[in-house]
mmCIF file of C-alpha atoms and ligand atoms in Angstrom:
data_model
loop_
_atom_site.group_PDB
_atom_site.id
_atom_site.type_symbol
_atom_site.label_atom_id
_atom_site.label_comp_id
_atom_site.label_asym_id
_atom_site.label_seq_id
_atom_site.Cartn_x
_atom_site.Cartn_y
_atom_site.Cartn_z
ATOM 1 C CA MET A 1 0.000 0.000 0.000
ATOM 2 C CA ASN A 2 1.469 3.356 -1.033
ATOM 3 C CA THR A 3 1.621 6.347 1.260
ATOM 4 C CA VAL A 4 0.609 9.463 -0.695
ATOM 5 C CA THR A 5 0.906 12.996 0.646
ATOM 6 C CA VAL A 6 -0.943 15.711 -1.242
ATOM 7 C CA ILE A 7 -0.057 19.379 -0.808
ATOM 8 C CA GLY A 8 -2.588 21.793 -2.251
ATOM 9 C CA SER A 9 -6.048 23.223 -2.336
ATOM 10 C CA ILE A 10 -9.295 22.579 -0.505
ATOM 11 C CA ASN A 11 -12.370 24.227 -2.044
ATOM 12 C CA LEU A 12 -16.043 24.313 -1.321
ATOM 13 C CA ASP A 13 -17.464 23.698 -4.805
ATOM 14 C CA ARG A 14 -20.727 25.394 -5.693
ATOM 15 C CA THR A 15 -21.944 23.685 -8.843
ATOM 16 C CA ILE A 16 -24.568 25.022 -11.230
ATOM 17 C CA ARG A 17 -25.983 22.611 -13.837
ATOM 18 C CA VAL A 18 -27.281 24.194 -17.033
ATOM 19 C CA HIS A 19 -28.404 22.952 -20.438
ATOM 20 C CA GLN A 20 -25.946 25.266 -22.195
ATOM 21 C CA MET A 21 -23.322 27.733 -20.967
ATOM 22 C CA PRO A 22 -24.729 31.289 -20.940
ATOM 23 C CA LYS A 23 -23.392 33.655 -23.590
ATOM 24 C CA PRO A 24 -21.863 36.961 -22.404
ATOM 25 C CA GLY A 25 -24.709 39.202 -21.166
ATOM 26 C CA GLU A 26 -27.266 36.365 -21.200
ATOM 27 C CA THR A 27 -29.437 35.293 -18.206
ATOM 28 C CA ILE A 28 -30.507 31.655 -18.114
ATOM 29 C CA HIS A 29 -32.349 29.250 -15.799
ATOM 30 C CA THR A 30 -30.337 26.512 -14.055
ATOM 31 C CA LYS A 31 -31.252 22.802 -13.853
ATOM 32 C CA GLU A 32 -29.783 22.246 -10.383
ATOM 33 C CA ILE A 33 -27.487 23.854 -7.843
ATOM 34 C CA PHE A 34 -25.482 21.924 -5.256
ATOM 35 C CA SER A 35 -22.438 22.295 -2.988
ATOM 36 C CA ALA A 36 -19.810 19.596 -2.427
ATOM 37 C CA GLY A 37 -16.184 19.052 -1.465
ATOM 38 C CA GLY A 38 -13.666 20.069 -4.113
ATOM 39 C CA GLY A 39 -10.283 21.648 -4.758
ATOM 40 C CA LYS A 40 -7.719 19.889 -6.911
ATOM 41 C CA GLY A 41 -5.577 18.974 -3.890
ATOM 42 C CA ALA A 42 -8.403 17.606 -1.763
ATOM 43 C CA ASN A 43 -9.894 15.739 -4.735
ATOM 44 C CA GLN A 44 -6.561 14.046 -5.461
ATOM 45 C CA ALA A 45 -6.204 13.081 -1.794
ATOM 46 C CA VAL A 46 -9.745 11.659 -1.721
ATOM 47 C CA ALA A 47 -9.035 9.679 -4.902
ATOM 48 C CA ALA A 48 -5.828 8.239 -3.424
ATOM 49 C CA LYS A 49 -7.536 7.360 -0.131
ATOM 50 C CA ARG A 50 -10.559 5.752 -1.804
ATOM 51 C CA SER A 51 -8.031 3.573 -3.657
ATOM 52 C CA GLN A 52 -6.669 2.599 -0.239
ATOM 53 C CA ALA A 53 -3.436 4.598 -0.153
ATOM 54 C CA LYS A 54 -2.448 5.866 3.270
ATOM 55 C CA THR A 55 -3.075 9.552 2.591
ATOM 56 C CA HIS A 56 -1.842 12.740 4.262
ATOM 57 C CA PHE A 57 -2.843 16.281 3.325
ATOM 58 C CA ILE A 58 -0.913 19.536 3.672
ATOM 59 C CA GLY A 59 -2.877 22.735 3.082
ATOM 60 C CA ALA A 60 -5.132 25.299 4.719
ATOM 61 C CA VAL A 61 -8.718 26.325 5.286
ATOM 62 C CA GLY A 62 -10.167 29.549 6.640
ATOM 63 C CA ASP A 63 -11.671 29.908 10.100
ATOM 64 C CA ASP A 64 -15.252 29.727 8.762
ATOM 65 C CA ASP A 65 -18.193 27.338 8.284
ATOM 66 C CA ALA A 66 -16.944 26.205 4.873
ATOM 67 C CA GLY A 67 -13.576 25.293 6.395
ATOM 68 C CA LYS A 68 -15.223 23.248 9.149
ATOM 69 C CA ALA A 69 -17.399 21.456 6.594
ATOM 70 C CA MET A 70 -14.419 20.652 4.355
ATOM 71 C CA LEU A 71 -12.376 19.349 7.334
ATOM 72 C CA ASP A 72 -15.335 17.148 8.349
ATOM 73 C CA LEU A 73 -15.497 15.672 4.853
ATOM 74 C CA LEU A 74 -11.754 14.888 4.810
ATOM 75 C CA ALA A 75 -11.966 13.433 8.336
ATOM 76 C CA GLN A 76 -14.775 11.103 7.176
ATOM 77 C CA GLU A 77 -12.393 9.864 4.482
ATOM 78 C CA GLU A 78 -9.810 9.139 7.223
ATOM 79 C CA ILE A 79 -7.221 11.331 5.522
ATOM 80 C CA THR A 80 -4.542 12.557 7.965
ATOM 81 C CA LEU A 81 -5.451 16.173 8.744
ATOM 82 C CA ASP A 82 -2.448 17.099 10.952
ATOM 83 C CA GLY A 83 -0.930 19.032 8.020
ATOM 84 C CA ILE A 84 -3.954 21.299 7.540
ATOM 85 C CA THR A 85 -3.660 24.763 9.060
ATOM 86 C CA THR A 86 -6.759 26.817 9.918
ATOM 87 C CA LEU A 87 -5.881 30.418 9.046
ATOM 88 C CA LYS A 88 -7.530 33.291 10.929
ATOM 89 C CA ASN A 89 -8.636 36.190 8.717
ATOM 90 C CA GLU A 90 -8.710 34.011 5.587
ATOM 91 C CA SER A 91 -11.712 32.458 3.899
ATOM 92 C CA THR A 92 -11.791 28.841 2.793
ATOM 93 C CA GLY A 93 -11.199 28.370 -0.939
ATOM 94 C CA GLN A 94 -14.280 28.278 -3.117
ATOM 95 C CA ALA A 95 -14.962 27.198 -6.678
ATOM 96 C CA TYR A 96 -17.911 28.220 -8.839
ATOM 97 C CA VAL A 97 -18.439 25.367 -11.285
ATOM 98 C CA THR A 98 -20.880 25.423 -14.212
ATOM 99 C CA VAL A 99 -21.582 22.104 -15.970
ATOM 100 C CA ASP A 100 -23.576 21.827 -19.200
ATOM 101 C CA ASP A 101 -25.490 18.947 -20.812
ATOM 102 C CA ALA A 102 -22.368 17.876 -22.711
ATOM 103 C CA GLY A 103 -20.574 17.336 -19.369
ATOM 104 C CA GLU A 104 -18.187 20.231 -20.062
ATOM 105 C CA ASN A 105 -17.399 22.663 -17.263
ATOM 106 C CA GLN A 106 -16.245 26.215 -16.599
ATOM 107 C CA ILE A 107 -14.677 26.907 -13.205
ATOM 108 C CA MET A 108 -13.818 30.118 -11.340
ATOM 109 C CA ILE A 109 -11.873 29.754 -8.116
ATOM 110 C CA HIS A 110 -11.324 32.016 -5.126
ATOM 111 C CA GLY A 111 -8.057 30.832 -3.541
ATOM 112 C CA GLY A 112 -8.480 32.289 -0.029
ATOM 113 C CA ALA A 113 -6.584 30.191 2.516
ATOM 114 C CA ASN A 114 -5.115 28.004 -0.264
ATOM 115 C CA MET A 115 -2.997 30.946 -1.418
ATOM 116 C CA ALA A 116 -2.005 32.013 2.092
ATOM 117 C CA PHE A 117 -0.230 29.005 3.535
ATOM 118 C CA THR A 118 3.507 29.314 3.492
ATOM 119 C CA SER A 119 6.753 27.396 3.260
ATOM 120 C CA GLU A 120 6.940 27.589 7.083
ATOM 121 C CA ASP A 121 3.590 25.745 7.281
ATOM 122 C CA VAL A 122 5.092 23.071 5.017
ATOM 123 C CA GLU A 123 8.314 22.830 7.072
ATOM 124 C CA ALA A 124 6.196 22.214 10.168
ATOM 125 C CA HIS A 125 4.833 19.038 8.523
ATOM 126 C CA ARG A 126 7.991 17.703 6.889
ATOM 127 C CA ASP A 127 7.534 14.417 8.794
ATOM 128 C CA LEU A 128 4.412 13.641 6.730
ATOM 129 C CA ILE A 129 6.286 14.209 3.476
ATOM 130 C CA GLU A 130 9.330 12.206 4.547
ATOM 131 C CA ALA A 131 7.128 9.212 5.480
ATOM 132 C CA SER A 132 5.572 9.046 1.975
ATOM 133 C CA ASP A 133 6.167 7.173 -1.268
ATOM 134 C CA PHE A 134 4.738 10.012 -3.385
ATOM 135 C CA LEU A 135 4.146 13.736 -2.903
ATOM 136 C CA VAL A 136 1.540 15.262 -5.232
ATOM 137 C CA ALA A 137 0.946 18.996 -5.903
ATOM 138 C CA GLN A 138 -1.005 21.312 -8.217
ATOM 139 C CA PHE A 139 -1.119 25.067 -8.894
ATOM 140 C CA GLU A 140 -4.014 26.115 -6.662
ATOM 141 C CA SER A 141 -1.649 26.954 -3.791
ATOM 142 C CA THR A 142 1.574 28.960 -3.694
ATOM 143 C CA VAL A 143 4.495 27.793 -5.819
ATOM 144 C CA ALA A 144 6.894 28.677 -2.976
ATOM 145 C CA SER A 145 5.239 26.206 -0.588
ATOM 146 C CA THR A 146 5.288 23.503 -3.278
ATOM 147 C CA VAL A 147 8.995 24.079 -3.999
ATOM 148 C CA THR A 148 9.758 23.695 -0.282
ATOM 149 C CA ALA A 149 7.695 20.509 -0.097
ATOM 150 C CA PHE A 150 9.260 18.983 -3.233
ATOM 151 C CA LYS A 151 12.786 19.725 -1.965
ATOM 152 C CA ILE A 152 11.997 17.978 1.335
ATOM 153 C CA ALA A 153 10.553 15.045 -0.626
ATOM 154 C CA GLN A 154 13.475 14.597 -2.989
ATOM 155 C CA ALA A 155 15.993 14.779 -0.133
ATOM 156 C CA ALA A 156 14.074 11.913 1.514
ATOM 157 C CA GLY A 157 13.785 9.774 -1.657
ATOM 158 C CA VAL A 158 10.060 10.520 -2.023
ATOM 159 C CA LYS A 159 8.903 10.796 -5.673
ATOM 160 C CA THR A 160 7.275 14.107 -6.604
ATOM 161 C CA ILE A 161 4.285 14.370 -8.965
ATOM 162 C CA LEU A 162 3.266 17.781 -10.321
ATOM 163 C CA ASN A 163 -0.175 18.393 -11.830
ATOM 164 C CA PRO A 164 0.418 21.849 -13.395
ATOM 165 C CA ALA A 165 -3.235 22.891 -13.140
ATOM 166 C CA PRO A 166 -4.712 25.436 -13.581
ATOM 167 C CA ALA A 167 -2.311 26.210 -16.421
ATOM 168 C CA MET A 168 0.544 28.588 -15.574
ATOM 169 C CA SER A 169 2.765 29.890 -18.370
ATOM 170 C CA LYS A 170 5.893 30.681 -16.368
ATOM 171 C CA VAL A 171 6.610 27.738 -14.083
ATOM 172 C CA PRO A 172 9.775 28.439 -12.055
ATOM 173 C CA ALA A 173 12.705 26.265 -13.141
ATOM 174 C CA GLU A 174 13.373 25.711 -9.431
ATOM 175 C CA LEU A 175 10.137 23.713 -9.175
ATOM 176 C CA LEU A 176 10.615 21.711 -12.378
ATOM 177 C CA ALA A 177 14.133 20.795 -11.208
ATOM 178 C CA VAL A 178 12.644 18.909 -8.238
ATOM 179 C CA THR A 179 9.747 17.309 -10.154
ATOM 180 C CA ASP A 180 10.018 13.577 -10.934
ATOM 181 C CA MET A 181 6.734 13.224 -12.823
ATOM 182 C CA ILE A 182 4.537 15.824 -14.490
ATOM 183 C CA VAL A 183 0.863 15.215 -15.383
ATOM 184 C CA PRO A 184 -0.608 18.046 -17.499
ATOM 185 C CA ASN A 185 -3.709 17.854 -19.697
ATOM 186 C CA GLU A 186 -3.528 18.949 -23.349
ATOM 187 C CA THR A 187 -4.037 22.674 -22.690
ATOM 188 C CA GLU A 188 -1.575 22.714 -19.801
ATOM 189 C CA THR A 189 0.983 20.902 -21.980
ATOM 190 C CA GLN A 190 0.675 23.573 -24.640
ATOM 191 C CA THR A 191 0.986 26.332 -22.042
ATOM 192 C CA LEU A 192 4.126 24.728 -20.606
ATOM 193 C CA THR A 193 5.880 23.834 -23.864
ATOM 194 C CA GLY A 194 4.314 26.025 -26.555
ATOM 195 C CA ILE A 195 3.582 22.832 -28.525
ATOM 196 C CA GLU A 196 -0.020 22.301 -29.639
ATOM 197 C CA ILE A 197 -1.223 18.783 -28.831
ATOM 198 C CA THR A 198 -2.871 17.376 -31.946
ATOM 199 C CA ASP A 199 -1.535 13.805 -32.259
ATOM 200 C CA GLU A 200 0.940 11.362 -30.748
ATOM 201 C CA ALA A 201 3.874 12.970 -32.582
ATOM 202 C CA SER A 202 3.110 16.314 -30.916
ATOM 203 C CA MET A 203 2.893 14.549 -27.532
ATOM 204 C CA ILE A 204 6.319 12.960 -28.078
ATOM 205 C CA LYS A 205 7.717 16.403 -28.975
ATOM 206 C CA ALA A 206 6.134 18.036 -25.920
ATOM 207 C CA SER A 207 7.310 15.309 -23.578
ATOM 208 C CA ALA A 208 10.848 15.636 -24.979
ATOM 209 C CA ALA A 209 10.686 19.334 -24.078
ATOM 210 C CA LEU A 210 9.575 18.420 -20.553
ATOM 211 C CA HIS A 211 12.303 15.751 -20.210
ATOM 212 C CA ALA A 212 14.807 18.439 -21.266
ATOM 213 C CA LEU A 213 13.760 20.397 -18.162
ATOM 214 C CA GLY A 214 14.912 17.452 -16.044
ATOM 215 C CA ILE A 215 11.573 15.710 -15.499
ATOM 216 C CA ALA A 216 11.957 11.926 -15.757
ATOM 217 C CA ALA A 217 8.327 10.890 -16.310
ATOM 218 C CA VAL A 218 5.644 12.591 -18.400
ATOM 219 C CA ILE A 219 1.939 11.751 -18.591
ATOM 220 C CA ILE A 220 -0.334 13.899 -20.758
ATOM 221 C CA THR A 221 -4.009 13.250 -20.039
ATOM 222 C CA ILE A 222 -6.092 13.541 -23.192
ATOM 223 C CA GLY A 223 -9.672 13.400 -21.887
ATOM 224 C CA SER A 224 -11.896 10.813 -23.577
ATOM 225 C CA LYS A 225 -8.876 9.611 -25.570
ATOM 226 C CA GLY A 226 -7.027 8.438 -22.426
ATOM 227 C CA ALA A 227 -3.453 9.237 -21.444
ATOM 228 C CA PHE A 228 -0.057 9.449 -23.164
ATOM 229 C CA TYR A 229 3.060 8.473 -21.198
ATOM 230 C CA ASP A 230 6.781 8.748 -21.780
ATOM 231 C CA VAL A 231 9.226 7.334 -19.244
ATOM 232 C CA ASP A 232 12.573 5.531 -19.370
ATOM 233 C CA GLY A 233 12.453 5.242 -23.175
ATOM 234 C CA ARG A 234 8.935 3.726 -23.169
ATOM 235 C CA HIS A 235 6.059 5.716 -24.572
ATOM 236 C CA GLY A 236 2.515 5.195 -25.820
ATOM 237 C CA ILE A 237 -1.163 5.999 -25.357
ATOM 238 C CA ILE A 238 -3.350 4.022 -22.946
ATOM 239 C CA PRO A 239 -6.907 4.546 -24.251
ATOM 240 C CA ALA A 240 -9.720 5.747 -22.014
ATOM 241 C CA PHE A 241 -12.755 3.556 -21.326
ATOM 242 C CA LYS A 242 -15.815 4.358 -23.436
ATOM 243 C CA VAL A 243 -18.516 5.777 -21.186
ATOM 244 C CA ASP A 244 -21.235 8.456 -21.309
ATOM 245 C CA ALA A 245 -19.726 11.399 -19.445
ATOM 246 C CA VAL A 246 -22.140 13.712 -17.596
ATOM 247 C CA ASP A 247 -19.619 15.822 -15.630
ATOM 248 C CA THR A 248 -15.844 15.774 -16.128
ATOM 249 C CA THR A 249 -15.098 17.921 -13.039
ATOM 250 C CA SER A 250 -12.226 16.184 -11.181
ATOM 251 C CA ALA A 251 -11.554 13.635 -13.959
ATOM 252 C CA GLY A 252 -7.892 14.656 -13.902
ATOM 253 C CA ASP A 253 -7.770 14.695 -10.086
ATOM 254 C CA THR A 254 -9.297 11.219 -9.874
ATOM 255 C CA PHE A 255 -6.799 9.950 -12.450
ATOM 256 C CA ILE A 256 -3.782 11.295 -10.527
ATOM 257 C CA GLY A 257 -4.936 10.262 -7.048
ATOM 258 C CA ALA A 258 -5.942 6.759 -8.116
ATOM 259 C CA MET A 259 -2.818 6.247 -10.242
ATOM 260 C CA SER A 260 -0.462 7.345 -7.452
ATOM 261 C CA SER A 261 -2.078 4.848 -5.085
ATOM 262 C CA VAL A 262 -0.929 1.884 -7.212
ATOM 263 C CA LEU A 263 2.244 3.238 -8.881
ATOM 264 C CA ASP A 264 5.654 1.704 -8.099
ATOM 265 C CA GLN A 265 8.252 4.239 -6.993
ATOM 266 C CA ASP A 266 10.522 3.332 -9.945
ATOM 267 C CA PHE A 267 7.590 3.832 -12.398
ATOM 268 C CA SER A 268 8.127 0.269 -13.701
ATOM 269 C CA ASN A 269 4.361 -0.457 -13.627
ATOM 270 C CA LEU A 270 3.376 2.914 -15.126
ATOM 271 C CA GLU A 271 1.253 1.409 -17.911
ATOM 272 C CA ASP A 272 -0.835 -0.619 -15.427
ATOM 273 C CA ALA A 273 -1.127 2.354 -13.067
ATOM 274 C CA ILE A 274 -2.390 4.553 -15.940
ATOM 275 C CA ARG A 275 -4.945 1.910 -16.908
ATOM 276 C CA TYR A 276 -6.146 1.926 -13.292
ATOM 277 C CA GLY A 277 -6.310 5.757 -13.287
ATOM 278 C CA ASN A 278 -8.234 5.716 -16.583
ATOM 279 C CA ARG A 279 -10.716 3.257 -15.100
ATOM 280 C CA ALA A 280 -11.139 5.348 -11.944
ATOM 281 C CA SER A 281 -11.751 8.573 -13.873
ATOM 282 C CA SER A 282 -14.110 6.848 -16.330
ATOM 283 C CA ILE A 283 -16.334 6.130 -13.328
ATOM 284 C CA ALA A 284 -15.990 9.694 -11.976
ATOM 285 C CA VAL A 285 -17.119 11.304 -15.252
ATOM 286 C CA GLN A 286 -20.387 9.354 -15.120
ATOM 287 C CA ARG A 287 -21.344 11.109 -11.845
ATOM 288 C CA PHE A 288 -21.900 14.730 -10.828
ATOM 289 C CA GLY A 289 -19.645 16.765 -8.564
ATOM 290 C CA ALA A 290 -15.954 16.572 -7.694
ATOM 291 C CA GLN A 291 -15.513 14.535 -4.495
ATOM 292 C CA PRO A 292 -18.957 12.842 -4.678
ATOM 293 C CA SER A 293 -17.983 11.369 -8.061
ATOM 294 C CA ILE A 294 -14.662 9.780 -7.031
ATOM 295 C CA PRO A 295 -14.861 5.968 -6.939
ATOM 296 C CA TYR A 296 -13.645 3.516 -4.278
ATOM 297 C CA LYS A 297 -11.162 0.741 -5.076
ATOM 298 C CA ASN A 298 -13.844 -1.955 -5.013
ATOM 299 C CA GLU A 299 -15.838 -0.081 -7.688
ATOM 300 C CA ILE A 300 -12.731 0.310 -9.852
ATOM 301 C CA THR A 301 -11.708 -3.332 -9.575
ATOM 302 C CA ALA A 302 -15.315 -4.483 -10.155
ATOM 303 C CA ALA A 303 -15.399 -2.385 -13.335
ATOM 304 C CA GLU A 304 -12.062 -3.948 -14.364
ATOM 305 C CA GLY A 305 -13.756 -7.344 -14.261
ATOM 306 C CA GLU A 306 -16.535 -6.218 -16.604
ATOM 307 C CA LYS A 307 -14.513 -5.859 -19.821
HETATM 308 P P1 ATP B 1 -10.565 18.054 -15.249
HETATM 309 O O1 ATP B 1 -9.877 19.386 -15.298
HETATM 310 O O2 ATP B 1 -11.952 18.048 -15.860
HETATM 311 O O3 ATP B 1 -10.482 17.391 -13.931
HETATM 312 P P2 ATP B 1 -8.399 17.292 -16.911
HETATM 313 O O4 ATP B 1 -8.533 18.222 -18.072
HETATM 314 O O5 ATP B 1 -7.353 17.557 -15.904
HETATM 315 O O6 ATP B 1 -9.786 17.066 -16.212
HETATM 316 P P3 ATP B 1 -8.640 15.096 -18.735
HETATM 317 O O7 ATP B 1 -7.477 14.887 -19.629
HETATM 318 O O8 ATP B 1 -9.865 15.710 -19.313
HETATM 319 O O9 ATP B 1 -8.120 15.823 -17.438
HETATM 320 O O10 ATP B 1 -9.106 13.692 -18.127
HETATM 321 C C1 ATP B 1 -8.325 12.956 -17.210
HETATM 322 C C2 ATP B 1 -8.606 11.480 -17.423
HETATM 323 O O11 ATP B 1 -10.005 11.235 -17.196
HETATM 324 C C3 ATP B 1 -8.339 11.009 -18.837
HETATM 325 O O12 ATP B 1 -6.982 10.632 -18.985
HETATM 326 C C4 ATP B 1 -9.304 9.833 -18.954
HETATM 327 O O13 ATP B 1 -8.750 8.669 -18.372
HETATM 328 C C5 ATP B 1 -10.492 10.262 -18.093
HETATM 329 N N1 ATP B 1 -11.572 10.877 -18.876
HETATM 330 C C6 ATP B 1 -11.804 12.202 -19.080
HETATM 331 N N2 ATP B 1 -12.880 12.408 -19.854
HETATM 332 C C7 ATP B 1 -13.361 11.180 -20.141
HETATM 333 C C8 ATP B 1 -14.483 10.709 -20.913
HETATM 334 N N3 ATP B 1 -15.307 11.560 -21.548
HETATM 335 N N4 ATP B 1 -14.660 9.359 -20.992
HETATM 336 C C9 ATP B 1 -13.837 8.500 -20.362
HETATM 337 N N5 ATP B 1 -12.775 8.880 -19.612
HETATM 338 C C10 ATP B 1 -12.545 10.197 -19.511
HETATM 339 O O1 RIB B 2 -10.252 19.854 -10.772
HETATM 340 C C1 RIB B 2 -11.533 20.123 -10.292
HETATM 341 C C2 RIB B 2 -11.482 21.135 -9.198
HETATM 342 O O2 RIB B 2 -11.013 22.368 -9.718
HETATM 343 C C3 RIB B 2 -12.825 21.462 -8.581
HETATM 344 O O3 RIB B 2 -13.170 20.607 -7.513
HETATM 345 C C4 RIB B 2 -12.682 22.924 -8.175
HETATM 346 O O4 RIB B 2 -12.624 23.101 -6.785
HETATM 347 C C5 RIB B 2 -11.394 23.408 -8.838
HETATM 348 O O5 RIB B 2 -10.387 23.521 -7.941
#
């Protein structure tokens, strides 16, 4: 069983379901409104834990009702909460998610406490990082805190996985230098490398650019097409499972959390781990919401037996 520590964001997601996205200036009726646990960091931790990884979280919430609710949700998952700081005078992160009938989403986030926790907060929980197999981070918290965490991880032989989302054009070289694996989607890959992802040849070119930055393992998630990987001279596309997607919110988070729960530290079983991540996220996209959609290991393995 892997131990996975996630450093990153915790959001209260407020989701609005609509038939079609409103055009600028347009007012439309919604189909449904609901609130649920979200945030790329928390989603990835929930995905890892539901796939039975021992899971620690490092991050922050505000001293408010949303923060208490989000901590309760993570406690129910039995994720280690010792690394979560409650910050006075900060609000808990929030995301405003709109999902249309095609399952596509638009998301606006308010970082709040996610953007206020510091490298000192990370240092205070270095024991959690050092006791892990993998450390996973995204871009919904400060880059400085992630750099500190990744340096602690690498010094302790813990593999670092960066999900560069939401896309950021100027990623500090200092962070990439301590990243063992990077997992962008197609848009994030283009933002990072300047290479448009159109086919496998463009993925090979983009991953070569990422390897040149010192990153050993590259996975590019390509939505309903699956995931491309390039590690140790092996590369290819592992296709996604064919399902009817209703809401792709947290598809990428589910993929990363689930995959990191079964991945070997030397990446030797990467193909199998990607297949497992694809299966996990194919279940998530058939359900609404971020954390409510993330499957448990028994659901993923049962689905594996189907086809
Ligand atoms: P999000 O931001 O919506 O969480 P993402 O853009 O980070 O997602 P994607 O590349 O869209 O990530 O999807 C991640 C993984 O989820 C894919 O590699 C694939 O395994 C699975 N997936 C996404 N969309 C679908 C779909 N329509 N059908 C089946 N699997 C899907
Ligand atoms: O990746 C999905 C997540 O992005 C949502 O849960 C939302 O909180 C935003 O952070």
